mmCIF file of C-alpha atoms and ligand atoms in Angstrom:
data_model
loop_
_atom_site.group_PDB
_atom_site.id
_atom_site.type_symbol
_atom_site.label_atom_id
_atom_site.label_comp_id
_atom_site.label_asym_id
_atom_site.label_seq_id
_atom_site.Cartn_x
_atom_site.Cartn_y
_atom_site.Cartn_z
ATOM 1 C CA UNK A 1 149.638 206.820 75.768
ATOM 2 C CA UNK A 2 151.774 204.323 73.708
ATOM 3 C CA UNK A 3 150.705 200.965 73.134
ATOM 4 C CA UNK A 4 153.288 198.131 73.434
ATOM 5 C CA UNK A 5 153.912 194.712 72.517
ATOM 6 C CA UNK A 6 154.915 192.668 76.006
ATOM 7 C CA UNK A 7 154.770 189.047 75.499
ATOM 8 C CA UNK A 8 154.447 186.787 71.806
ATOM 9 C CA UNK A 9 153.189 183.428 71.126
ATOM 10 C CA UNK A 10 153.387 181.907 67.577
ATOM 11 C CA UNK A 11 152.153 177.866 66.962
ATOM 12 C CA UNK A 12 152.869 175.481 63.475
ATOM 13 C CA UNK A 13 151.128 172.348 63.241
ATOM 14 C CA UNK A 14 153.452 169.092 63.636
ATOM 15 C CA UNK A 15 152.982 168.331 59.940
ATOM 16 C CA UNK A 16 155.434 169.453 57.564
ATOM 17 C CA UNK A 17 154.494 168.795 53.813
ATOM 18 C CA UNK A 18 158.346 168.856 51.891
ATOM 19 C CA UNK A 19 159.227 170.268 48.471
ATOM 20 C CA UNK A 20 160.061 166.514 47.484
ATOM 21 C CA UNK A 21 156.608 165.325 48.395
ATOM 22 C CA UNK A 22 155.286 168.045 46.561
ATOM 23 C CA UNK A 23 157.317 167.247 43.409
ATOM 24 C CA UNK A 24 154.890 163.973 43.822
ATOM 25 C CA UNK A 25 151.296 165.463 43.578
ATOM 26 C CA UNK A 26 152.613 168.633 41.267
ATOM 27 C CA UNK A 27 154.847 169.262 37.981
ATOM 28 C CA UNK A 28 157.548 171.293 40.103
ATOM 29 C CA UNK A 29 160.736 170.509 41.441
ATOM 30 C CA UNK A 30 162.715 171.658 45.117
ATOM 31 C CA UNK A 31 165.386 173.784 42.795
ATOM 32 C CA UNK A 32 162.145 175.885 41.344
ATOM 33 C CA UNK A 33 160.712 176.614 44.949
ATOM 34 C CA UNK A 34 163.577 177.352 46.367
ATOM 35 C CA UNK A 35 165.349 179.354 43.547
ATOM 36 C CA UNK A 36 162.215 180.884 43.089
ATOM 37 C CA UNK A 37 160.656 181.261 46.633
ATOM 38 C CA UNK A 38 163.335 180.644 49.335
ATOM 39 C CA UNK A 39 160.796 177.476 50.617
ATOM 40 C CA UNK A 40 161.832 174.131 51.827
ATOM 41 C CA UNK A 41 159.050 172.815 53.401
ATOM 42 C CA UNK A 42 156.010 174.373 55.233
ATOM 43 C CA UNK A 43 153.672 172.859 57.726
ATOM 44 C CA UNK A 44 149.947 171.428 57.358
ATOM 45 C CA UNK A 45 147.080 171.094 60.354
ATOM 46 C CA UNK A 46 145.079 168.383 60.541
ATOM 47 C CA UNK A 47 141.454 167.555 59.721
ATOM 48 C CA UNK A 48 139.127 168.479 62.327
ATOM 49 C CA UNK A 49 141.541 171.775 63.245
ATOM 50 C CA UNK A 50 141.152 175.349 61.980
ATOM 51 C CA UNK A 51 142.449 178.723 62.718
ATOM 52 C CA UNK A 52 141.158 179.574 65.899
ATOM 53 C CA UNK A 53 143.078 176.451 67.273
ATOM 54 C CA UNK A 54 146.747 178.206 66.086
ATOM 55 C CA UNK A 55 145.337 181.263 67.809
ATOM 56 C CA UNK A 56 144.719 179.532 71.010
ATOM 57 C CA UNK A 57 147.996 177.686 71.113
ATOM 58 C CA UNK A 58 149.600 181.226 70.390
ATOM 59 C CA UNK A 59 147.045 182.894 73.168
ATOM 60 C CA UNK A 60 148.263 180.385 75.500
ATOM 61 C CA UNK A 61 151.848 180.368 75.318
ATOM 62 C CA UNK A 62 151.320 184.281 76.242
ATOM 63 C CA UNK A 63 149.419 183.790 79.034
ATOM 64 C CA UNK A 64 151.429 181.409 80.438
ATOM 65 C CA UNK A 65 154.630 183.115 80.014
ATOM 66 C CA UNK A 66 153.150 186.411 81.495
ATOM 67 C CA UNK A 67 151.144 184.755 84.067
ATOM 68 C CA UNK A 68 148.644 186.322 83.027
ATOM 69 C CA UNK A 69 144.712 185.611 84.066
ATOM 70 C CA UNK A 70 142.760 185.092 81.207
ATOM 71 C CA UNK A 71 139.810 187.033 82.670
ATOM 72 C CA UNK A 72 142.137 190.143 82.073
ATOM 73 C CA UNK A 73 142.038 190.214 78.793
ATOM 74 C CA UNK A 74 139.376 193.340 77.067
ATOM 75 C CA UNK A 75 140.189 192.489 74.011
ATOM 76 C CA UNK A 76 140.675 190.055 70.967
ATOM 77 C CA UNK A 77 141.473 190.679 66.819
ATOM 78 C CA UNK A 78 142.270 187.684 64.799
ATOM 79 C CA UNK A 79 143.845 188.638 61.640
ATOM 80 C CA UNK A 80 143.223 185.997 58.604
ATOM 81 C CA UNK A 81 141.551 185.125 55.693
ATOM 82 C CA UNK A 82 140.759 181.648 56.390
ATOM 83 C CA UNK A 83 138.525 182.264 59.281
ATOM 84 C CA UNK A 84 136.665 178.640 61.046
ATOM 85 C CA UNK A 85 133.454 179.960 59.562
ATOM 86 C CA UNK A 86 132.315 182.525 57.363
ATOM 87 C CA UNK A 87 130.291 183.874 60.379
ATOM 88 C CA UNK A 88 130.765 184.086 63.701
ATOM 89 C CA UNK A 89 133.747 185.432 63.732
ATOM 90 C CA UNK A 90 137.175 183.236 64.605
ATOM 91 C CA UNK A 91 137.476 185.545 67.318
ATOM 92 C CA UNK A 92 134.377 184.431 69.123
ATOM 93 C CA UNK A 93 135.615 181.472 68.574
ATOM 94 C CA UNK A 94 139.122 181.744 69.866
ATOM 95 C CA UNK A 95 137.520 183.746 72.719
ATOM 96 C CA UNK A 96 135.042 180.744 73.773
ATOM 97 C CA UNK A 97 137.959 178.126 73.761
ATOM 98 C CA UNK A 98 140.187 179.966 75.774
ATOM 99 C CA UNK A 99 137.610 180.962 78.366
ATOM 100 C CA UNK A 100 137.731 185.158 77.795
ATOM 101 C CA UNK A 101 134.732 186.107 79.117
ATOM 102 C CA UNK A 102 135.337 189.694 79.686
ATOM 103 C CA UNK A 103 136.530 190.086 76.402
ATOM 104 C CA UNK A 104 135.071 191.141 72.937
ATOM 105 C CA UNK A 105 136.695 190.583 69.709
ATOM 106 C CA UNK A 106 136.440 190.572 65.733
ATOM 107 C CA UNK A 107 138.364 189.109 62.668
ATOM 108 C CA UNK A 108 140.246 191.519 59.908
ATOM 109 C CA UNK A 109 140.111 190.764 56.669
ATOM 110 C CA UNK A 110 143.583 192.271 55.101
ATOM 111 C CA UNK A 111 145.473 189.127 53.697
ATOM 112 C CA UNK A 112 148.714 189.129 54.073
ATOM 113 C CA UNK A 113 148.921 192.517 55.753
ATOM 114 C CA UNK A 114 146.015 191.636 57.641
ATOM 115 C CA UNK A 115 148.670 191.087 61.252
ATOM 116 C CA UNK A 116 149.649 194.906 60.488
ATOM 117 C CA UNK A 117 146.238 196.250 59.917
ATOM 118 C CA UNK A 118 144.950 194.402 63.533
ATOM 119 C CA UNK A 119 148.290 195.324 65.063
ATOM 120 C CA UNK A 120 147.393 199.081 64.311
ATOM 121 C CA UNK A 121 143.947 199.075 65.369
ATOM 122 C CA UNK A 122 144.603 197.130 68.558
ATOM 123 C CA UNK A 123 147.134 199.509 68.976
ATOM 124 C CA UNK A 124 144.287 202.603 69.252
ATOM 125 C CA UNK A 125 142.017 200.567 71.837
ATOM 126 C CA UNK A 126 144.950 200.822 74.203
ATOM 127 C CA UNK A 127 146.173 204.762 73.239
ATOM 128 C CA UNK A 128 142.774 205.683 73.735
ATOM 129 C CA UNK A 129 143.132 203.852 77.371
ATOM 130 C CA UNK A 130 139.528 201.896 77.026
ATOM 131 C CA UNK A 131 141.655 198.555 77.212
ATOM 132 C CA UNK A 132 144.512 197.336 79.519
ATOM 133 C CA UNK A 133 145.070 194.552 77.466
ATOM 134 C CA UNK A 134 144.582 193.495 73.724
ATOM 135 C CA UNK A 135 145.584 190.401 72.000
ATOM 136 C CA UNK A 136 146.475 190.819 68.130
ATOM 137 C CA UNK A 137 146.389 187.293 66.644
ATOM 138 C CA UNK A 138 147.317 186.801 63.209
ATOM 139 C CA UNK A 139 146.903 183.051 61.849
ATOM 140 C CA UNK A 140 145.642 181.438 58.357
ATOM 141 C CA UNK A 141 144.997 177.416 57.417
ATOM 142 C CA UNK A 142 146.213 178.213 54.276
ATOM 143 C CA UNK A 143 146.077 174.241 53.161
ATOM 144 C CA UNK A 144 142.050 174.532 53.764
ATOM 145 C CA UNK A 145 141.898 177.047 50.856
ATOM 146 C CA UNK A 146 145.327 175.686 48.415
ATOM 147 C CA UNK A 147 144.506 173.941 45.215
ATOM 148 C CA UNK A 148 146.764 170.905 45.177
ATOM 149 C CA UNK A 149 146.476 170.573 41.698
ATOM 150 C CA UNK A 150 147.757 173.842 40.869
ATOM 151 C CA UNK A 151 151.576 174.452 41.010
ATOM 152 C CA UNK A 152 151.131 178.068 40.950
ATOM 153 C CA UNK A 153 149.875 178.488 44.538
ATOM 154 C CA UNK A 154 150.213 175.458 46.346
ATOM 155 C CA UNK A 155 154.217 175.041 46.686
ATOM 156 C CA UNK A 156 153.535 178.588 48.125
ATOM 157 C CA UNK A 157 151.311 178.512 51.270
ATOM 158 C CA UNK A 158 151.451 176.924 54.736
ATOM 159 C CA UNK A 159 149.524 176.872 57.989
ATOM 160 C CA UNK A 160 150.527 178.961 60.974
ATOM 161 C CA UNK A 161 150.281 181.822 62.919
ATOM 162 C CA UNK A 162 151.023 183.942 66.241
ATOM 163 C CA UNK A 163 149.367 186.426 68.577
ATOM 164 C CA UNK A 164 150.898 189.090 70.402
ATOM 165 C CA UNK A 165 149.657 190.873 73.428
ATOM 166 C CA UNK A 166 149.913 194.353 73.895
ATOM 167 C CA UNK A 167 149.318 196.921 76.781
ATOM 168 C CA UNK A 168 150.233 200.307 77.753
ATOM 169 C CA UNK A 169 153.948 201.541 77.400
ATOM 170 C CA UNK A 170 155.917 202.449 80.638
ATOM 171 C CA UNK A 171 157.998 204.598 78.682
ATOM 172 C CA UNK A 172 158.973 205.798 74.904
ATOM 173 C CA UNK A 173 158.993 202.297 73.606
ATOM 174 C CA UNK A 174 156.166 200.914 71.782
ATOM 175 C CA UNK A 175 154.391 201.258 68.653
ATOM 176 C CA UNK A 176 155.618 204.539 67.117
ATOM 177 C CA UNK A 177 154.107 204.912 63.583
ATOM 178 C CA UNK A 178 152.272 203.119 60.913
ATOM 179 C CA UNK A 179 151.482 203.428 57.260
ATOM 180 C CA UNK A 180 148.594 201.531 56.132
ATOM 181 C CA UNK A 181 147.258 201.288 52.591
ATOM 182 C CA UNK A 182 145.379 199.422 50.051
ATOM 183 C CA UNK A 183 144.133 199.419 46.182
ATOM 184 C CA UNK A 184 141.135 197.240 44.942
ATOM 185 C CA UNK A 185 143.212 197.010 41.555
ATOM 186 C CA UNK A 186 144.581 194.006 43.274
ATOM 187 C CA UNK A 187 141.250 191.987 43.167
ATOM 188 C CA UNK A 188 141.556 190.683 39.685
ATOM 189 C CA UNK A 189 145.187 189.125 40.815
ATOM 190 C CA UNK A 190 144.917 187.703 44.046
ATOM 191 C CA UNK A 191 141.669 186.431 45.560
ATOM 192 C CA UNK A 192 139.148 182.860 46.323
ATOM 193 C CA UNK A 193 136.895 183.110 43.342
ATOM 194 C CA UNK A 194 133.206 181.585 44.966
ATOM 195 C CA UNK A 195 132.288 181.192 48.779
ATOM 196 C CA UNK A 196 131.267 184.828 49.482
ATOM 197 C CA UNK A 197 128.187 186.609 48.239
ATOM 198 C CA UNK A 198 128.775 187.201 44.892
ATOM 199 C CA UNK A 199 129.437 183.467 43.742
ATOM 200 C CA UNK A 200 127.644 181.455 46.394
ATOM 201 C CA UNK A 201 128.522 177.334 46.595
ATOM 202 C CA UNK A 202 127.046 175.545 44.088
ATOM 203 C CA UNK A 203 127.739 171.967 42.846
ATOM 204 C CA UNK A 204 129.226 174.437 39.549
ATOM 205 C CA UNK A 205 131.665 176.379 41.756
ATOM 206 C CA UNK A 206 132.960 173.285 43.196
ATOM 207 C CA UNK A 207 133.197 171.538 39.725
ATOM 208 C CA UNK A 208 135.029 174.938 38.641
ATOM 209 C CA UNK A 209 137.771 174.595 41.378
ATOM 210 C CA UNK A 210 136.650 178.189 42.728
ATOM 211 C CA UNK A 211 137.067 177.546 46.036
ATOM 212 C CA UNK A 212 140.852 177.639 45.877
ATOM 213 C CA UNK A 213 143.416 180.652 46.013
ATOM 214 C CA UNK A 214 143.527 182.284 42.323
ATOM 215 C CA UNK A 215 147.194 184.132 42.407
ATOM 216 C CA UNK A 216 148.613 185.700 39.157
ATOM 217 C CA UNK A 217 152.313 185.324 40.831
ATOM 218 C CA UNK A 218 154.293 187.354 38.232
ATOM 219 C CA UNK A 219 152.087 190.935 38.294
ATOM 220 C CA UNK A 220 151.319 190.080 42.539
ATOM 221 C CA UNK A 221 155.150 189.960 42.442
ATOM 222 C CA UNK A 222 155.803 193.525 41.059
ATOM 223 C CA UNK A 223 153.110 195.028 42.853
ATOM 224 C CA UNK A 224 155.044 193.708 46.072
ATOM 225 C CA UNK A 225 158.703 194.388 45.335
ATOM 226 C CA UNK A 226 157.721 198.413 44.339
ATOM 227 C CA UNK A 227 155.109 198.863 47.080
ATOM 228 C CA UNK A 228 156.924 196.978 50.261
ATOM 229 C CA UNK A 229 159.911 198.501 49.726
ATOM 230 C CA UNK A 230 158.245 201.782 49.061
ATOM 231 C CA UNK A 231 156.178 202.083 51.866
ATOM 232 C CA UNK A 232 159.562 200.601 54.032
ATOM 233 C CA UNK A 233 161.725 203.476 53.091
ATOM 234 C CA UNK A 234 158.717 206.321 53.803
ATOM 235 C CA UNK A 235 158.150 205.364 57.105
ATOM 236 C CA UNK A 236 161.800 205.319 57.549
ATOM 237 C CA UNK A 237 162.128 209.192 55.991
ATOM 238 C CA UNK A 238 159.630 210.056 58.539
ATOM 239 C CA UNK A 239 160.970 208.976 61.532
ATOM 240 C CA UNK A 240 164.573 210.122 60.117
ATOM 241 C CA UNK A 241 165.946 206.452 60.549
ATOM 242 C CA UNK A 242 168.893 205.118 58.213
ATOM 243 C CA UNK A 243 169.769 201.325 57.991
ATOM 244 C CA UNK A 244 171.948 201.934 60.743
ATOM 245 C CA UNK A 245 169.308 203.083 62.978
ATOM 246 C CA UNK A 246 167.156 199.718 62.735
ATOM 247 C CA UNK A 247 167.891 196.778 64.211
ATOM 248 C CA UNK A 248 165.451 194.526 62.798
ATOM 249 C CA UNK A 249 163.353 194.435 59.341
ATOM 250 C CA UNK A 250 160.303 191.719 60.511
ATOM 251 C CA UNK A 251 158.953 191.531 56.602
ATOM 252 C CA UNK A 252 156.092 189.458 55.439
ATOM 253 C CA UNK A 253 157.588 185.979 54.365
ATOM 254 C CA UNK A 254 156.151 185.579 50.455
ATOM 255 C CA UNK A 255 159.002 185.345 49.036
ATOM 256 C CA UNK A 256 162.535 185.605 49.792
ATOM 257 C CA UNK A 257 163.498 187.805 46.802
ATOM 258 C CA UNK A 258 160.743 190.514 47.572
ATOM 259 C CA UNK A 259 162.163 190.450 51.171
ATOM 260 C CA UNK A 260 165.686 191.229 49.321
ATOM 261 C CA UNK A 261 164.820 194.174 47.746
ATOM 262 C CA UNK A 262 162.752 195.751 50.452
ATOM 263 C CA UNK A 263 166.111 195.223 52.624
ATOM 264 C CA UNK A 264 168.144 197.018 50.082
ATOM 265 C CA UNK A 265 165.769 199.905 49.664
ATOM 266 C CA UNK A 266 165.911 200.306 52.921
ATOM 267 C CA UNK A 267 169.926 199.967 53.130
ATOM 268 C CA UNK A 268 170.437 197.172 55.297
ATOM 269 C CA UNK A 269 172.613 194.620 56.812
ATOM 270 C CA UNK A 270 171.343 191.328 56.154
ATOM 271 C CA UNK A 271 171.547 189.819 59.609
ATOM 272 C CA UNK A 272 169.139 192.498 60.211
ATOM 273 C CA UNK A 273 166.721 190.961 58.144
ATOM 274 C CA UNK A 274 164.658 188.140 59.500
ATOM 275 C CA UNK A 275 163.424 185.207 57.688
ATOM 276 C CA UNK A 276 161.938 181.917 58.712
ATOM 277 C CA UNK A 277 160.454 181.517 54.965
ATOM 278 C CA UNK A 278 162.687 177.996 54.833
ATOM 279 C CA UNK A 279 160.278 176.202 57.162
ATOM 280 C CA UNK A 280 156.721 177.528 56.939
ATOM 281 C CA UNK A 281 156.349 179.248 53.551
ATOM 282 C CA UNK A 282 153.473 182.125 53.328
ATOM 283 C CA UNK A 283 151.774 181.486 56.172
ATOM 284 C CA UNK A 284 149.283 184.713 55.264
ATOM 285 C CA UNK A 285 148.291 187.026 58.332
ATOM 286 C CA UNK A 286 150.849 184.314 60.347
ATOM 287 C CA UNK A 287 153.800 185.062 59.086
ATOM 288 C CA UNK A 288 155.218 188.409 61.259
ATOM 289 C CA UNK A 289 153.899 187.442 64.557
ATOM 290 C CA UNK A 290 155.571 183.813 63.420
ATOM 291 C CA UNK A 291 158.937 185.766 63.479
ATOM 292 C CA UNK A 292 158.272 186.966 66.567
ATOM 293 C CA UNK A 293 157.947 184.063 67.803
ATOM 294 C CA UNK A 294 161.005 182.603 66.543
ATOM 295 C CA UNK A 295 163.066 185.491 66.914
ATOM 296 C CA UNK A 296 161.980 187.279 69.970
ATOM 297 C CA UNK A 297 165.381 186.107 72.174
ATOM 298 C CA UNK A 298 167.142 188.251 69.763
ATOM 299 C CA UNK A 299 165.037 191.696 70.742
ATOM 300 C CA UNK A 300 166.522 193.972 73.111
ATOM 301 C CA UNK A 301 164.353 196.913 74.970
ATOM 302 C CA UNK A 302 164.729 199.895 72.900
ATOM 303 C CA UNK A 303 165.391 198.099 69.252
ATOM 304 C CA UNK A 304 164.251 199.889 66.489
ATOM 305 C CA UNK A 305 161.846 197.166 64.607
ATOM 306 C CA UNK A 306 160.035 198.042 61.183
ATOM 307 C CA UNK A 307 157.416 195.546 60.169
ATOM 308 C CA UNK A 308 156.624 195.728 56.663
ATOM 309 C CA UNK A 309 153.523 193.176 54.657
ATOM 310 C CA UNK A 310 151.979 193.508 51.092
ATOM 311 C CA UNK A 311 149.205 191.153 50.542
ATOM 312 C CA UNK A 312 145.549 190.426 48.659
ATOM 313 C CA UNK A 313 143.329 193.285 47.869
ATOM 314 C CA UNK A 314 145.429 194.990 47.302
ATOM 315 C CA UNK A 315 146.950 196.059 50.962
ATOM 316 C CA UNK A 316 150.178 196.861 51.967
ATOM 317 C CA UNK A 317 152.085 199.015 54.670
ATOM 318 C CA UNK A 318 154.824 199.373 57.547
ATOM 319 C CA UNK A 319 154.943 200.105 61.379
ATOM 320 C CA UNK A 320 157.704 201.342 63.016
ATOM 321 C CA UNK A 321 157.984 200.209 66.353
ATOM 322 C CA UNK A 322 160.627 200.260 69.515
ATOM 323 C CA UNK A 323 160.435 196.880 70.958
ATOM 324 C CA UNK A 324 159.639 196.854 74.933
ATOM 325 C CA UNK A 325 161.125 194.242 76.994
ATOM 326 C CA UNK A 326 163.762 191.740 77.551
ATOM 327 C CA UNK A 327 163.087 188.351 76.730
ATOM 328 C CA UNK A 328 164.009 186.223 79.730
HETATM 329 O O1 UT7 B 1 151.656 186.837 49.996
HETATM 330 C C1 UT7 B 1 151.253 188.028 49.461
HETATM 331 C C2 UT7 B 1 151.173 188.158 48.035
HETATM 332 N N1 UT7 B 1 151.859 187.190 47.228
HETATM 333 C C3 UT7 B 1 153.105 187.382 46.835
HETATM 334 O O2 UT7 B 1 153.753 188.313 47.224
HETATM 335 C C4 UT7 B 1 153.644 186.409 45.820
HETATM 336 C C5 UT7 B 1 154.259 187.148 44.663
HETATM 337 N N2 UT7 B 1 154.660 186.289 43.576
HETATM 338 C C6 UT7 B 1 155.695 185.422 43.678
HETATM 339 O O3 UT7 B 1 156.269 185.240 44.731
HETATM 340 C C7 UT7 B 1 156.164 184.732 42.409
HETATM 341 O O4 UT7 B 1 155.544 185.340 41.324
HETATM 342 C C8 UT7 B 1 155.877 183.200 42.378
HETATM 343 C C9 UT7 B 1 156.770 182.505 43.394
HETATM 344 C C10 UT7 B 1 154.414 182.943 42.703
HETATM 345 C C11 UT7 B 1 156.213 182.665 41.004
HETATM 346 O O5 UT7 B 1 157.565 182.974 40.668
HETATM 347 P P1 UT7 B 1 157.907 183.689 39.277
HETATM 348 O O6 UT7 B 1 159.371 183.780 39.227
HETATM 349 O O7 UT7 B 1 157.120 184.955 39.206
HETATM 350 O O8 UT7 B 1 157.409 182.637 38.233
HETATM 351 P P2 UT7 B 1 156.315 182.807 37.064
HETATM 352 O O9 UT7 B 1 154.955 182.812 37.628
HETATM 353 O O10 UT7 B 1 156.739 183.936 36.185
HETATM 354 O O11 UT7 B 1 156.557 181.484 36.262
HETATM 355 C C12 UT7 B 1 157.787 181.198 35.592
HETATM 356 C C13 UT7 B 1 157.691 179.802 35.014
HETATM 357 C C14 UT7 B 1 156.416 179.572 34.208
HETATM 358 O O12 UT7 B 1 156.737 178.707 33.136
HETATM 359 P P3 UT7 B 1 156.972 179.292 31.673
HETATM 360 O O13 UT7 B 1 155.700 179.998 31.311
HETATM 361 O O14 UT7 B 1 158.146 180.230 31.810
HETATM 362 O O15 UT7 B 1 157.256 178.060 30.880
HETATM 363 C C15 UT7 B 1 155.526 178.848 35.180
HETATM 364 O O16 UT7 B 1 154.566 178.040 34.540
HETATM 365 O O17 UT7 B 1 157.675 178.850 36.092
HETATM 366 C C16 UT7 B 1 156.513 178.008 35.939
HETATM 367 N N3 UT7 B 1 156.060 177.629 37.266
HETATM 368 C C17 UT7 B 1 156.558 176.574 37.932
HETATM 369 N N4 UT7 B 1 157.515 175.684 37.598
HETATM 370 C C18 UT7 B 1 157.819 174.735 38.522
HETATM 371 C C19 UT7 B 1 155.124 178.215 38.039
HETATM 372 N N5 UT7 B 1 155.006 177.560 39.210
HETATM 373 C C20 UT7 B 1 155.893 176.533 39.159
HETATM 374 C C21 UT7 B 1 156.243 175.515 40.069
HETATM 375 N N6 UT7 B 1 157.205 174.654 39.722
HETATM 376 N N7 UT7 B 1 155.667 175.398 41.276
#
């Protein structure tokens, strides 16, 4: 059995924090991000809001659009690394506000490939056919975890995120191959320095500013351009698909120039290549099913879709996929 994606959500708060007000509270300008980046602006959720409320907004845009009961649902994985609490997990959370009470759920902690990791295993519950019907949400409030102060990192990030809902294929469409990966090398260049067990809260921490995203852009950067583009082109060889053959790259949004030279690895047209970077910078796990969201009127049963993320840790990887339905 194949599982398939049939029906997206994706939610940004109202907000929308500019490159010009940033040039206010930072030593940066809007040339720099967007030369730099491909950002304009990206959007910020209120106090009093966290992650599980973009996965609910997500959840319910799919269940309204499919009709569906939410009763039905087995299943729920919430991607991100800004989950409402360290423990329980968001999806407990997200599970409790929408009223799924016949379904169980956990978070996955993968970063910014952290939609493609849950994608994949949500993918098995249904092949395996113990669950008619999985949600995969993948959402981060980035802004609760950006240091203002530091120019680095906070022109970069902004809160979002999607959820997608997937069941058993009717035919050869679906989710066709993935290639997930990772390398704890990554650690000393991408992670929150206190908060977890090894550097608890303390007054110290907080005086320290270790609370915050630590990113070493320049070395994250190479890391991404080689291994995105790498792992893009072998799933690619091993489905022997060309350029021509896909219809749509669906990339991680980080930056427009590593989405660049994946698409050129992988020898293709840019209108194949989608990007919503502009308006919501790195949105973390939220950024893929956010182009689903945005772009899913342009999918046609049958396209050939390669997702493709690189993220903290670190992990990376690509699924292949053959998109399922029509949107109305
Ligand atoms: O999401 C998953 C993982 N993350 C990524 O994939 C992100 C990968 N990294 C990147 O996208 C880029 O490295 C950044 C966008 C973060 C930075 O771009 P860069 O071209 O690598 O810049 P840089 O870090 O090499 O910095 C170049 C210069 C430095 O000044 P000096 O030393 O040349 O005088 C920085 O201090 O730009 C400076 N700079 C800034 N200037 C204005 C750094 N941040 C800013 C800023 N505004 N916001």
């Amino acid at each position: 059995m194949r599982a398939a994606i049939t029906a997206v959500g994706g939610y940004v708060p109202e907000k929308i924090l500019t490159n010009k007000e940033l040039e206010n509270m930072v030593d940066t300008s809007d040339e720099w991000i967007q030369s730099r980046t491909g950002i304009k602006e990206r959007r910020i959720l209120e106090d009093g809001k966290a992650t599980s409320d973009i996965c609910v907004e997500a959840i319910k845009q799919i269940l309204e659009k499919r009709k569906i009961n939410v009763q039905e649902i087995d299943l729920i994985i919430v991607a991100t690394v800004t989950p409402d609490h360290v423990f329980p997990a968001t999806a407990n959370i997200v599970s409790h506000k929408i009223g799924a009470i016949n379904s169980w759920g956990f978070d996955m902690s993968a970063a910014c490939s952290g939609f493609l990791y849950a994608l994949d295993t949500g993918a098995k519950f249904i092949e395996s056919g113990k669950h008619k019907k999985v949600i995969v949400c993948g959402a981060d409030k980035m802004s609760a975890i950006v240091d203002y102060q530091d120019r680095n990192t906070c022109v970069i990030f902004g809160d979002g995120g999607g959820a997608v809902l997937l069941e058993s294929s009717e035919d050869e469409d679906g989710i066709i191959d993935s290639i997930l990966k990772s390398d704890g090398i990554g650690l000393d260049y991408l992670h929150q320095k206190a908060g977890g067990s090894l550097h608890p809260p303390t007054h110290e921490t907080i005086d320290k500013r270790m609370h915050y995203v630590f990113q070493e852009g320049k070395t994250v950067f190479k890391f991404a351009v080689t291994n995105m583009a790498e792992v893009s082109r072998e799933i690619m060889d091993r489905n022997n698909l060309t350029g021509d053959d896909i219809d749509f790259l669906c990339a991680h949004q980080a930056n427009l120039r590593i989405i660049d030279a994946t698409a050129k690895r992988m020898e293709l047209d840019e209108h194949k290549v989608l990007i919503n970077i502009k308006k919501y910078g790195n949105t973390t796990a939220g950024t893929i099913p956010l182009l689903f969201s945005d772009f899913e009127s342009k999918f046609k049963k049958g396209d050939n879709i390669v997702l493709a993320a690189f993220g903290g840790g670190f992990t990376w990887g690509a699924i292949y996929l053959k998109w399922a339905y029509n949107s109305q």
